[in-house]
Coordinates of C-alpha atoms in Angstrom, one line a residue:
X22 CA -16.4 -5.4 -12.0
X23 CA -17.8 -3.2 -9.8
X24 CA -16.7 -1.5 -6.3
X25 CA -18.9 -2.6 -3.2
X26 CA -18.4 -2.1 0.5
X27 CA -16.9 -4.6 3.0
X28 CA -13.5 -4.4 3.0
X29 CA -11.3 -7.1 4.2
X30 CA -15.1 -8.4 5.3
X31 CA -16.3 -8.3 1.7
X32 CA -15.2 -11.9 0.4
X33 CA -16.8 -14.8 1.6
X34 CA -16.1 -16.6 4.7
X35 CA -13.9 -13.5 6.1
X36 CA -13.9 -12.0 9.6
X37 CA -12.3 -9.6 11.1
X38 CA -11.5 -7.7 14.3
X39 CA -9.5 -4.9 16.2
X40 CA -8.7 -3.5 19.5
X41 CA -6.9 -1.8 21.9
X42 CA -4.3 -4.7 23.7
X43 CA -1.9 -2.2 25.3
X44 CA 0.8 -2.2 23.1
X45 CA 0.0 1.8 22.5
X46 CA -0.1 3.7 25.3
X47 CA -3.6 6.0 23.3
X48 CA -6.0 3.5 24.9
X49 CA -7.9 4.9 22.7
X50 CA -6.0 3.8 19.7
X51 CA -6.7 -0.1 18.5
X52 CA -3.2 -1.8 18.0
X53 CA -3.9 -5.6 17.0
X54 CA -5.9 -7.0 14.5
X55 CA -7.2 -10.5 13.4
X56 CA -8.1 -11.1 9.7
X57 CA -9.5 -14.6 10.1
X58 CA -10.5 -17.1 7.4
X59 CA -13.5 -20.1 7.7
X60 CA -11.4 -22.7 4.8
X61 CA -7.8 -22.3 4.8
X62 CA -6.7 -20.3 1.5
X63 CA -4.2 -20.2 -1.1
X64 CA -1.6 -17.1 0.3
X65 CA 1.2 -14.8 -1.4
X66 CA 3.3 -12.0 -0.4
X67 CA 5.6 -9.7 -1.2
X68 CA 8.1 -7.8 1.0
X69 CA 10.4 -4.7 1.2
X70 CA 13.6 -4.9 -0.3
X71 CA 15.5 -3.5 2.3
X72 CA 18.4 -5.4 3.6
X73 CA 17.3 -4.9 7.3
X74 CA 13.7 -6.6 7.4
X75 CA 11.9 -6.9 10.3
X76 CA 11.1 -10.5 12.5
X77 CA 7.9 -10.9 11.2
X78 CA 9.0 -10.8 7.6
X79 CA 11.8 -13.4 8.3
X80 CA 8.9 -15.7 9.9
X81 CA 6.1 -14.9 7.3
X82 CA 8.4 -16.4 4.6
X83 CA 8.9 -19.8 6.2
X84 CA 5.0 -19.9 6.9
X85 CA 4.2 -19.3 3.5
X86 CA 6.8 -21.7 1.8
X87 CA 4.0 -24.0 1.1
X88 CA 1.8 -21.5 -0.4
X89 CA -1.1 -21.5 2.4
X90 CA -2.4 -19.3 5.2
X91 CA -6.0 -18.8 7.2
X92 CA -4.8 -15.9 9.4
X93 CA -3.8 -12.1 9.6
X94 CA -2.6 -10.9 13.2
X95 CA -0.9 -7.4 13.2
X96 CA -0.3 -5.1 15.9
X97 CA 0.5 -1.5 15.8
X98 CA 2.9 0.8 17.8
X99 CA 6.0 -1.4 17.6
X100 CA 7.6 -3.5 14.5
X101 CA 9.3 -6.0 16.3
X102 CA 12.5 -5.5 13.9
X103 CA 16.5 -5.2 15.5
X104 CA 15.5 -7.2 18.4
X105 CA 17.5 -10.3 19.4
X106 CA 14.4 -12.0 20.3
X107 CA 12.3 -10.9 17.4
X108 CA 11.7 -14.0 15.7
X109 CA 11.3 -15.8 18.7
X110 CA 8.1 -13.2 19.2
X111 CA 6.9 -13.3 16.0
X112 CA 6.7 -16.9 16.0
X113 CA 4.6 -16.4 19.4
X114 CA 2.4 -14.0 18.2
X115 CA 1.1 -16.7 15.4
X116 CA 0.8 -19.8 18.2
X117 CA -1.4 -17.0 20.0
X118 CA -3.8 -16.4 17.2
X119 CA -3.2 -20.1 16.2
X120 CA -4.3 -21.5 19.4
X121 CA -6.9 -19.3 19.9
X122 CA -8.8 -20.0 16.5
X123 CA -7.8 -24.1 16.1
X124 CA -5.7 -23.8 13.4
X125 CA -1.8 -24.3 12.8
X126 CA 0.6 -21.8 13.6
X127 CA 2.4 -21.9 10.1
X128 CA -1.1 -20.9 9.0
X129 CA -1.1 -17.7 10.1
X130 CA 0.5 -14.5 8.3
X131 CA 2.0 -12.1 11.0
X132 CA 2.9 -8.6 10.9
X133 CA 3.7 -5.6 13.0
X134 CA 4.3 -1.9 12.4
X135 CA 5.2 1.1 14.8
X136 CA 9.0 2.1 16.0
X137 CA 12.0 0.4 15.3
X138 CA 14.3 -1.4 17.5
X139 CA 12.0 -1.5 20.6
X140 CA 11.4 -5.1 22.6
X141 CA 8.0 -5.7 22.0
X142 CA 5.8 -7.0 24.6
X143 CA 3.6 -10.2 23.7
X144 CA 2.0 -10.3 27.1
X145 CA -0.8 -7.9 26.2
X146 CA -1.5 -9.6 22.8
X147 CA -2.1 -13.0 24.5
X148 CA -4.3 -11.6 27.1
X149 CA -6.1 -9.8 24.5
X150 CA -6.7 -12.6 22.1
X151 CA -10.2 -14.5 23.1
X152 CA -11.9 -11.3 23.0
X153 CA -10.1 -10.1 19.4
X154 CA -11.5 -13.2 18.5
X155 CA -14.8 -13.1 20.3
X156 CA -15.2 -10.0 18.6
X157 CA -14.6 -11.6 15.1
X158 CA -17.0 -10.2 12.4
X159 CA -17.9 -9.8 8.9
X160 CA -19.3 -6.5 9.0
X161 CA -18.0 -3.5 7.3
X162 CA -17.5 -2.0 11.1
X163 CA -15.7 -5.0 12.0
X164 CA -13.2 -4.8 8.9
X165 CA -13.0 -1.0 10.0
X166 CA -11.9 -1.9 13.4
X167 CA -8.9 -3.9 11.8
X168 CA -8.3 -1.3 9.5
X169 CA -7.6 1.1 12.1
X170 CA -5.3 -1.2 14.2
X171 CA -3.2 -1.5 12.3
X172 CA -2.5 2.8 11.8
X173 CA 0.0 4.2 12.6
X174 CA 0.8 8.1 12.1
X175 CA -1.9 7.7 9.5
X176 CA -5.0 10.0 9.4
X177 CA -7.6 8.3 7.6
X178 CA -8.8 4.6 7.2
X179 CA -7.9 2.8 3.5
X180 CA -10.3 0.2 2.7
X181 CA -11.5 -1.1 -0.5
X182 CA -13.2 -3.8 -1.8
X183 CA -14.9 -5.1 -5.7
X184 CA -17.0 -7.6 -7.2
X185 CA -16.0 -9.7 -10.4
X186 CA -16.9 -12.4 -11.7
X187 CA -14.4 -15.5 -13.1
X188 CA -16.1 -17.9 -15.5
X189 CA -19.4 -16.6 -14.5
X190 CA -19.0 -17.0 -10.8
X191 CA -19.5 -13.7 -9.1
X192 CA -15.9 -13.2 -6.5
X193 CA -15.3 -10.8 -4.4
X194 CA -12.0 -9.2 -3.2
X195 CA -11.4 -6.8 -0.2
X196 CA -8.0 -5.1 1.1
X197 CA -7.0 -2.9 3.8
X198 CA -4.1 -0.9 4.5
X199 CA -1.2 1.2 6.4
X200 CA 1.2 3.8 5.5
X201 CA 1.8 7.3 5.9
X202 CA 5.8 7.9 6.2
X203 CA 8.7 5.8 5.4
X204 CA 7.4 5.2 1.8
X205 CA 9.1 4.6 -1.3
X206 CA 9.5 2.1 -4.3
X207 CA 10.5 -1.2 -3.5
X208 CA 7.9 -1.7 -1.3
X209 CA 6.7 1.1 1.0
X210 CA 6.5 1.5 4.9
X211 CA 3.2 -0.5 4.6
X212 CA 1.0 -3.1 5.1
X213 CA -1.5 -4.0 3.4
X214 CA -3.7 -6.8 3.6
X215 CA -6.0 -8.5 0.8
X216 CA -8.8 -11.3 1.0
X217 CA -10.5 -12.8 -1.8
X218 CA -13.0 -15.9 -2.0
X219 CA -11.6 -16.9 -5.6
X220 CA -10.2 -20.1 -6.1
X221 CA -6.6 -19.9 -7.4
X222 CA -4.0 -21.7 -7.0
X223 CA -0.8 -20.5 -5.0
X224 CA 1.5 -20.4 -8.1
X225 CA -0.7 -18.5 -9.9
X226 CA -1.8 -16.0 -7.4
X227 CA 1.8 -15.0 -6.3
X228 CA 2.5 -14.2 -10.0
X229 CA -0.6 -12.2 -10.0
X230 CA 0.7 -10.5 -7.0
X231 CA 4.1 -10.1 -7.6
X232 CA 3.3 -8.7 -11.1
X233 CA 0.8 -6.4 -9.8
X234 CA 3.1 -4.4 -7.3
X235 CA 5.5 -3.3 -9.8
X236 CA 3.2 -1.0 -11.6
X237 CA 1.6 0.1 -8.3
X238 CA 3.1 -0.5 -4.5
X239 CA 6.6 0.0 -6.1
X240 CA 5.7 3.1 -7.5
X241 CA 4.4 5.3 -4.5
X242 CA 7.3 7.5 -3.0
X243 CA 6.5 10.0 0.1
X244 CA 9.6 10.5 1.7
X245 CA 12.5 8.5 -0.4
X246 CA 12.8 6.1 2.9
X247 CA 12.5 2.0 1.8
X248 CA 11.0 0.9 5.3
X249 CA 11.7 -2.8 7.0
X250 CA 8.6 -4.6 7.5
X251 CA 6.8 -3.7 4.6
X252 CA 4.4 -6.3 3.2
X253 CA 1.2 -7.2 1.1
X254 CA -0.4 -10.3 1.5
X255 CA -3.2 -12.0 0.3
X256 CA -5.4 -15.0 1.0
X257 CA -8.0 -16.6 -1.4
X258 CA -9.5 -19.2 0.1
X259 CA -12.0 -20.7 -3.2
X260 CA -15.5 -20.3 -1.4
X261 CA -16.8 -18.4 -4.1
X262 CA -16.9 -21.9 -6.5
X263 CA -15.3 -20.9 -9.5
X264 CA -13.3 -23.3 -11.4
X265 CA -9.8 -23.0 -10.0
X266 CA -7.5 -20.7 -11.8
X267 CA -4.5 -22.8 -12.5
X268 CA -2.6 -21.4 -15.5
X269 CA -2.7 -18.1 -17.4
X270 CA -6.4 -17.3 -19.6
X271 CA -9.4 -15.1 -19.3
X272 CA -10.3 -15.8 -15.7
X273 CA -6.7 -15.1 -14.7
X274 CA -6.7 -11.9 -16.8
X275 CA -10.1 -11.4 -14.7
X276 CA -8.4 -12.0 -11.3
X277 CA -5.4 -10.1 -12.0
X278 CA -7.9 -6.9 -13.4
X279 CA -9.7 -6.7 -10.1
X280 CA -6.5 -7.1 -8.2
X281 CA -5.6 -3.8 -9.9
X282 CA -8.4 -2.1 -8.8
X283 CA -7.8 -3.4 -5.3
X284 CA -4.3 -2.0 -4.9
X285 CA -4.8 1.2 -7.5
X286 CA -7.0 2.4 -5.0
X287 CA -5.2 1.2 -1.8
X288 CA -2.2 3.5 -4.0
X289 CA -3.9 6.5 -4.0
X290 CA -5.0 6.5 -0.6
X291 CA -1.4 5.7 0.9
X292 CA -0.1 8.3 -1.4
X293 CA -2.9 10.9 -0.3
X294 CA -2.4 10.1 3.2
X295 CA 1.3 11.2 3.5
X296 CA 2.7 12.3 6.4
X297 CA 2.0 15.9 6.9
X298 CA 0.4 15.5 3.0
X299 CA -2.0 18.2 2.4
X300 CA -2.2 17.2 -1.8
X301 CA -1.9 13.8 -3.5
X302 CA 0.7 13.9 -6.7
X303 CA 0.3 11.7 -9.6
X304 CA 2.9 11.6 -12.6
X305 CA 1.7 10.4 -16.0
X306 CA 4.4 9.8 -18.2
X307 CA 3.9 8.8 -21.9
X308 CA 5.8 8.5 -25.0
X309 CA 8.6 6.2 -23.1
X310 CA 10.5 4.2 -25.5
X311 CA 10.3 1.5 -22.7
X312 CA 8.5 0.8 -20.0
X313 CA 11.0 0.9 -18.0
X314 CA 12.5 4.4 -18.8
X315 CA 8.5 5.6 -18.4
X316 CA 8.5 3.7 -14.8
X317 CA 12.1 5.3 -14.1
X318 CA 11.2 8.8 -15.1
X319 CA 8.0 8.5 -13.4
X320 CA 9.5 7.5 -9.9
X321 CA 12.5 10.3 -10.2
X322 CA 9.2 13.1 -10.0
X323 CA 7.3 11.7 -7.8
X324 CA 10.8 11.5 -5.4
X325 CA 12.2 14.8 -6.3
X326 CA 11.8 16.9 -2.8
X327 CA 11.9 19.8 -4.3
X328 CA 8.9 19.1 -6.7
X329 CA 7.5 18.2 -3.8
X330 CA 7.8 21.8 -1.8
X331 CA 7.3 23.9 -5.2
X332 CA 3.4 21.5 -5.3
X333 CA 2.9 22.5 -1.2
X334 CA 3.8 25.9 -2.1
X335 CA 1.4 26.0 -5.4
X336 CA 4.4 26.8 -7.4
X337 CA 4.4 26.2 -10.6
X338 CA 7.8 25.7 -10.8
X339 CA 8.3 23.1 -14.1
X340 CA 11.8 23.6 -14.0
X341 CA 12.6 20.9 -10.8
X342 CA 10.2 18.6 -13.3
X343 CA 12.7 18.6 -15.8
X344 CA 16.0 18.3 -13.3
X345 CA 14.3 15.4 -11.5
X346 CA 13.9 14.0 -15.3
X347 CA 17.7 14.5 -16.2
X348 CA 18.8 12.9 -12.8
X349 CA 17.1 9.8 -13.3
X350 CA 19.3 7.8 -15.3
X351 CA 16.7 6.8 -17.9
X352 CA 17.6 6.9 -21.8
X353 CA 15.8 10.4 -22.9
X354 CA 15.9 13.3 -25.1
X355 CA 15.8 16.7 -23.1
X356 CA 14.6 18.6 -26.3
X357 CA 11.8 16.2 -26.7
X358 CA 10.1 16.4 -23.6
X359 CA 6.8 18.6 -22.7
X360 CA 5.2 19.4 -19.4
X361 CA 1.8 20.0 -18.2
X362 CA -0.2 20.4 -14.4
X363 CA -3.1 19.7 -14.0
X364 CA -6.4 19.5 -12.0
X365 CA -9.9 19.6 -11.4
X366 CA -9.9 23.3 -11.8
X367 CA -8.1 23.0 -15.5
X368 CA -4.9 21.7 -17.7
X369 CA -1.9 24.1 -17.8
X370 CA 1.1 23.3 -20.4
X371 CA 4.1 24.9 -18.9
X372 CA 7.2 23.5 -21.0
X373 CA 7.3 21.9 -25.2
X374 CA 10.3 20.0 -26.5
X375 CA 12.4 21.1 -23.1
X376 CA 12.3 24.4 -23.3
X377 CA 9.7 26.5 -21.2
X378 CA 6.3 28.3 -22.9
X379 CA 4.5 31.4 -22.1
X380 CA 1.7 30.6 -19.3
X381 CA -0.7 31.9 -16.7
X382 CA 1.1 32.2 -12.9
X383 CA -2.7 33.1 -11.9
X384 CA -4.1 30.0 -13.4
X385 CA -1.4 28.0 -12.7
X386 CA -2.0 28.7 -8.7
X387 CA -5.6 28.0 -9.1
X388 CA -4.7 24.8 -10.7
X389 CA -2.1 24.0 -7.9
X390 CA -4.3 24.8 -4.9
X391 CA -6.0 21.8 -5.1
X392 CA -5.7 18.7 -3.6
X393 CA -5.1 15.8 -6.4
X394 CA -2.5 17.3 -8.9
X395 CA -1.1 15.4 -11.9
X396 CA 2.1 16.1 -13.6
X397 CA 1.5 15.4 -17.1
X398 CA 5.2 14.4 -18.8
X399 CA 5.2 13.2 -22.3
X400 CA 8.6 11.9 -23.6
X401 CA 7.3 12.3 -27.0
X402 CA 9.7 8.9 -27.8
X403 CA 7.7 5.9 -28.1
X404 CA 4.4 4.2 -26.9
X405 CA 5.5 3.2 -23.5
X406 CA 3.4 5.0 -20.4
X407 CA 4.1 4.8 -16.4
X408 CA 2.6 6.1 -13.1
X409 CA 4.0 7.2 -9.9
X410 CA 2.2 8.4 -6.5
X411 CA 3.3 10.8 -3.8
X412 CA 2.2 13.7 -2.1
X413 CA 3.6 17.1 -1.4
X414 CA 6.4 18.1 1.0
X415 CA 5.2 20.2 4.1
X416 CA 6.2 21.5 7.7
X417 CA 4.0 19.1 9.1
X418 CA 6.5 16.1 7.7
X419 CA 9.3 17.5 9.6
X420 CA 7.1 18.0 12.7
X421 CA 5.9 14.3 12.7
X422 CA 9.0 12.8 12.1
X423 CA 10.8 14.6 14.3
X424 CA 9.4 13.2 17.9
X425 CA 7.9 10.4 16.2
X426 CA 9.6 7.6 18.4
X427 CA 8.9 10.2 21.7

């Protein structure tokens, strides 16, 4: 496996496109995309856990009760959730894109993002759509320009894509993706979007999927806030040739290894991307007795707003490590546990068995003045290991999020 360019554009028979349609009022900001399909695919998604989901959430999971989609459409700017005629919209957005591409409405995946409780205007997406779809593409700028629509308080563009092979048969597999604020397991404020010219069948590629978030979506935390329209789809629409993946084996195992590398990467950037983020925070945990107390322990960290401030602040404060640890709920021993930062510029141990350890403030600040930082937590109490992503906690955050809807 290997990591190429193309994006959402990198699988065969994929196009894509974005503009500005007037839903933002930053004309120069694009706000709708159009992932687009040439065979209808097999399709899977997953969604936020949070009670309150937004319209096109509610419609995406009668669309995709049969397993099948050809579309993307996503605007930007407004999520279309707590309105009274948000499904109603939702479902109009999809006969937009449906009509204008000649396929069926319950075909297309749809998805919006932007402030809450707002009426959102479909006017400007139908007068928008021939030339979204005129503009249809499968260049990398053209899976760029969908990218970006579908921004919001982000800063920078997350794109991936990799090549693979299943059986022999070289795939390909592409994602792009939002989310900045509003992030947190069970499903971030994001979207994220993934294409793949594998053949696979439904079943087995929403147990891919669905297995797949748990150890990465579900464990980015930037602000502890579950958002309401967050989803991750994926179409894989079988023009690569490979002999359809049916039932668990070694091609599956193949699929589900480059899916990893698809949304590890898509992780990091969300996590990196935080708003008002100036470092990206990664906690390693071994030596859980389960994976799920590693997982637990992992996400408590990563959540832990003060961890977050003392990492801004280059503060090599070890000591809100090991509260956020003993808050968590999971089954550990305190007296076990050891404690390390570290980062391109070195590897500092700051605590053994609980208890803190004679170190370096000087190195530690050099260590904690860059911008990827991993907290190194070893349980010391079995073989089990987890990951978590976040970012740091800054002034910027607060001055984002406080005029964000203004």
């Amino acid at each position: 496996m290997k990591y190429i360019d193309g994006g959402v554009c990198a699988a065969k028979g994929f196009k894509a496109s974005g503009l500005h349609c007037g839903i933002r009022k930053n004309k120069t900001k694009r706000d709708i995309a159009l992932i687009l399909s040439e065979k209808i695919g097999t399709a899977a998604a997953v969604y936020t856990t949070n009670l309150v989901k937004g319209a096109p959430i509610l419609v995406d999971q009668q669309n995709l009760a049969n397993g099948k989609a050809q579309a993307i459409i996503c605007n930007s700017g407004n999520a279309n959730t707590c309105n009274a005629d948000g499904i109603e919209k939702a479902i109009k957005m999809c006969k937009i894109a449906a009509d204008q591409c000649g396929i069926l409405p319950e075909d297309v995946i749809v998805a919006s993002t932007g402030v809450i409780g707002m009426p959102l205007d479909v006017e400007p997406i139908k007068n928008s759509m021939a030339d979204l779809y005129k503009e249809l593409d499968n260049t990398l700028e053209s899976g760029r320009n969908a990218a970006e629509a579908i921004m919001t308080t982000d800063t920078k563009l997350k794109e991936v894509a990799v090549e693979f092979e299943i059986g022999g048969v070289v795939c390909k597999m592409g994602g792009i993706a939002k989310g900045s604020g509003m992030i947190h397991p069970n499903m971030a404020t994001m979207l994220v979007f993934i294409t793949c010219d594998a053949d696979i069948s439904s079943e087995m590629l929403q147990k891919a999927l669905s297995a797949d978030v748990k150890k990465t979506f579900n464990m980015i935390s930037i602000d502890g806030d579950t958002s309401t329209n967050d989803t991750a789809a994926i179409i894989a629409n079988g023009m690569a040739g490979n002999k359809p993946i049916v039932s668990e084996g070694e091609d599956f195992d193949a699929f589900c290894e480059a899916l990893r590398s698809v949304t590890m990467s898509l992780c990091k950037m969300l996590a990196a991307d935080g708003e008002g983020a100036t470092k990206l925070l990664e906690c390693n945990v071994t030596g859980g007795k389960s994976e799920c107390v590693a997982q637990t322990v992992a996400k408590s960290v990563i959540c832990s707003s003060l961890l977050k401030a003392a990492m801004f602040g280059a503060d090599a404060n070890w000591g809100r490590v090991l509260c956020a640890i003993g808050y968590s709920g999971a089954d550990v021993d305190i007296t076990k546990i050891d404690v390390a930062f570290e980062s391109v510029k070195g590897n500092l141990p700051v605590c053994k068995n609980g208890a803190g350890i004679p170190f370096s403030e000087e190195k530690a600040k050099e260590i904690l003045l860059e911008d990827k930082i991993n907290i190194l937590i070893d349980l010391n109490d079995g073989e089990a290991e987890a990951t978590a992503f976040g970012c740091d906690l800054t002034y910027d955050y607060v001055k984002i999020n406080g005029d964000y809807r203004t």
